[in-house]
Amino acid sequence: MITTSVAIERHQSPECAGPRLCRDHLISLVERVAPMLGLTHGATHIFRIMASLTRPRDWTTAGGDPCCYAAQVELARVAGISTATLRRHEAGLVAAGLVGKRVAANGSRSGRHGCGIFFGPTIRRAAEFQSRLDDLEALRHQHASLRGLRSIHKRHLNGAIAAMAAVGHPSASHYAQVIDEWPDAGQLHRMDISELAAHVEAADNSSREAVRIVENIENSSVRPLNYERPYIQDTTQEKSLSCSVTHMRMDAGLPAQDSLDSDASDDAPQCREKNDVGGAVACKSDFLARLGPQRLYELAGDGFQMYLDARSDREQLTFHDFVVAAHHVMRDRGINHSAWIEAMELMSEDEAMVCVLIIDAKCSDPAIRIASPGGYMRAMVRARSSDNLNLVGSLIGLSERRRDMTTA
């Protein structure tokens, strides 16, 4: 006579839509979702042991229902635990909906009587588990993206504070106190997504306010003459203005280690945000100073413009706005954050931002095909390392393209 123990999962062929995953893949999948199912490490380990004692073909064959027929005493010996602990772990797996347990009246298990631990429930829930992992991965990337934005806000606010302090502006002490109250890198990692998003929004607002104060200070003073000549003009002299970007480096660029999250896609979540204020002019842009926000906006692609529109009026856009927009565009275009870090090792933040702007503009042009925006970004970094990157020439090309499309 066959009876049930703990819970009943009748020995029936599991329904399965589409290709079935192999045994090792499903074991790995369960191990990754185990914390979401409330499983202990011990229960997950027992799941692996029992699953590994099933026939691999039963996991992939239509109608197959893998079963572990090993006796509890043998399983406990293999796992190095007591039979009481094993029973507790098995009960946890049944309660989590991962396995079905059928035993004989005397508690024995055998293939001849169809008694043992069955893994049909795991197979049936494979799609659910994968969906959970996808959701978790998306949340993880969103968290990393928000931490990356906070890093930008902190860097730019530090730069603005230093610029205000240099001229004795009274707001310097206020914003220094604001940034001193921000959570550190470790606290950021422990925040839930809603709490982090609220903090990043507040940090963004503070950074924008401070950057605009610095811009007002600069606008009220006499600018050097070299700021009066734009890099790109709507004249026939455009091509004569092309020059290597190496001759107009901006001093605001910070080393890559001041950035956050070495790779958002690979999700290396070690936040290496620093508290120093090494980038005294990290809120300034040479490109923006020479071109003006309106002109640079006009050269940007649809995605870049969308994020800029959401932030401010075109005439009031700051370098901070353009860098934040670049951060969002990189995410949308599938450009790994590691590409940004590589760029920051060789060029200023200003130049890295313009690289993203150029890529997005090209991707927005139906006449231009860029198979891999991330690969294109890395190619620009390589060109910079060999001193062959001509961002000004690329911007002039975008300007000519815009004019041709307008007159066509």
PDB file of C-alpha atoms in Angstrom, residues 24 343 356:
ATOM      1  CA  ASP A  24      21.974  20.781 -14.587  1.00  0.00           C
ATOM      2  CA  ALA A 343      36.580  56.340 -21.644  1.00  0.00           C
ATOM      3  CA  VAL A 356      27.628  59.169 -26.168  1.00  0.00           C
TER       4      VAL A 356
END
